[in-house]
XYZ file of C-alpha atoms in Angstrom:
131
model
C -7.736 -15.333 -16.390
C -8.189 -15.278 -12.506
C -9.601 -18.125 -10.043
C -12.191 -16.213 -8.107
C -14.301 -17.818 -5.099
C -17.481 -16.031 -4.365
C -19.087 -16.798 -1.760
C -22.696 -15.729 -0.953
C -25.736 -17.606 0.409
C -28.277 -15.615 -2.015
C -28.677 -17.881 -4.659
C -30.148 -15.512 -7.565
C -27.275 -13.350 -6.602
C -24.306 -15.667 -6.395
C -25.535 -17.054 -10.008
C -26.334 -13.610 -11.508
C -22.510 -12.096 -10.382
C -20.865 -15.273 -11.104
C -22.756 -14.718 -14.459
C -21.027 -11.459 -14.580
C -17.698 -12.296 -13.333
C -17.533 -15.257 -16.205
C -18.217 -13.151 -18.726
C -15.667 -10.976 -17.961
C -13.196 -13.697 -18.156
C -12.616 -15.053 -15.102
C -13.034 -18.711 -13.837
C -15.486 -18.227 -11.040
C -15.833 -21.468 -8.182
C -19.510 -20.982 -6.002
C -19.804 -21.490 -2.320
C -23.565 -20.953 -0.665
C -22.009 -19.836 2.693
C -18.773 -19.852 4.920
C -18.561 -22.665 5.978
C -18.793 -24.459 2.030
C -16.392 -21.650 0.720
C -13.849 -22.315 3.187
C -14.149 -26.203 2.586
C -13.962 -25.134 -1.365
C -11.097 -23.075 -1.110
C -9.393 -25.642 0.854
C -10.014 -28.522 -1.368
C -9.239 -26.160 -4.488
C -5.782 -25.715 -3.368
C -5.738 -22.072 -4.387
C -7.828 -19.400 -5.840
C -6.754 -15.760 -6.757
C -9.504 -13.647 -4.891
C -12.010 -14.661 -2.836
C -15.285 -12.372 -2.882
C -16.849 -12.819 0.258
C -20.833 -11.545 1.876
C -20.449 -11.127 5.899
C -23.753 -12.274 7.263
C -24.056 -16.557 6.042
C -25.486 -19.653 7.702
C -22.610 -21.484 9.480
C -20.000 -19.023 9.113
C -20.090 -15.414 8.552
C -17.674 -14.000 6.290
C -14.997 -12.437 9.059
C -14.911 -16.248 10.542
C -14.254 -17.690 7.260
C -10.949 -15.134 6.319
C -9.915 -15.696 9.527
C -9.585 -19.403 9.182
C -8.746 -18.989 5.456
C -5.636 -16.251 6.662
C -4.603 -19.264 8.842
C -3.513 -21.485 6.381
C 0.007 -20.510 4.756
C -1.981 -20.938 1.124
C -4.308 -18.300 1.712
C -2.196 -15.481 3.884
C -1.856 -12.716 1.441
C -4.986 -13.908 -1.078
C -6.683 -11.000 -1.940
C -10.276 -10.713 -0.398
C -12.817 -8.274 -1.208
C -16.422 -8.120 0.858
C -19.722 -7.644 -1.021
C -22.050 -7.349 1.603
C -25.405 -5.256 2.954
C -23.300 -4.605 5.953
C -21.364 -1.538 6.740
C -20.866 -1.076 10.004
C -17.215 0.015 10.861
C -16.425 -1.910 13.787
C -16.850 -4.772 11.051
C -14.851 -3.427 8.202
C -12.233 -2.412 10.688
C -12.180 -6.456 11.878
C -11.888 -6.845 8.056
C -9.320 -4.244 7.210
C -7.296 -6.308 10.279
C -7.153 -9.104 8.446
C -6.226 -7.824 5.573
C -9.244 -7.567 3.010
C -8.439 -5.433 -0.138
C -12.015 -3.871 -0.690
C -15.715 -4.299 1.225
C -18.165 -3.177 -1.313
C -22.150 -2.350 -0.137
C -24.704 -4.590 -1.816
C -26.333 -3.938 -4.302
C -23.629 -3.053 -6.693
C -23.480 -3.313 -10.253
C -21.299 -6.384 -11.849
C -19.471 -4.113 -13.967
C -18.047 -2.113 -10.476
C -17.605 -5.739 -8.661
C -15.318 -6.880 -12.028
C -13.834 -3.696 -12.053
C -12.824 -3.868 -8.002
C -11.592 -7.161 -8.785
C -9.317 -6.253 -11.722
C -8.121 -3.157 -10.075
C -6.806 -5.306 -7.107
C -5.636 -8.108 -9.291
C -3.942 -5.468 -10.874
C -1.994 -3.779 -8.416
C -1.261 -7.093 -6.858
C 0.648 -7.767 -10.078
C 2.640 -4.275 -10.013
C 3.665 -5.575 -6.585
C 4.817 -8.524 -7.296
C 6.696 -7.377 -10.957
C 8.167 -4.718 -8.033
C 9.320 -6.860 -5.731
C 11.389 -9.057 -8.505
């Protein structure tokens, strides 16, 4: 089982793909914007992905994986956006800092599980690769 954050400032949303996310096994920590998923994920210690929207109250979602990336904990987390944003001058800014997927809202909760599981995944093979 995997420690996702998922961060999102819709409410129905976060709870409905939390839902999801839960149900396909993984243990699933809440943040309403940037700002309170940064805060979470530093008072967590660690999580395994962070899934992220862009445009929050208090800190969008590029500010908040930039300040998570500077913390030695968080430098190689896996991050994935879900987000009605897909301009490419921001997914490039993403891509820069290392993000694994930025997926368009709305998108099923089977693909965002799936997304998840694929980087968890590979992340794995890397790792099992590198040993």
């Amino acid at each position: 089982m995997s420690k996702i954050l998922f961060i999102e400032d819709n409410e129905a949303l976060r709870v409905d793909v939390a839902n999801a996310l839960r149900n396909a096994g993984h243990e699933v920590l809440e943040a309403e914007d940037g700002q309170a998923g940064f805060d979470l994920a530093m008072s967590t210690g660690s999580v395994d992905v962070v899934l992220t929207d862009q445009n929050m109250p208090h800190k969008t979602g590029l500010e908040m994986v930039r300040d998570l990336r500077a913390q030695q904990t968080y430098k190689d987390t896996i991050v994935i956006f879900y987000s009605t944003e897909s301009k490419r001058a921001l997914r490039k800014q993403g891509w820069d800092l290392g993000i694994k997927g930025w997926m368009i809202k709305p998108a099923p909760a089977r693909l965002i599980s799936k997304t998840i599981d694929k980087a968890l995944a590979k992340r794995r093979e890397q790792q099992e690769t590198a040993a």
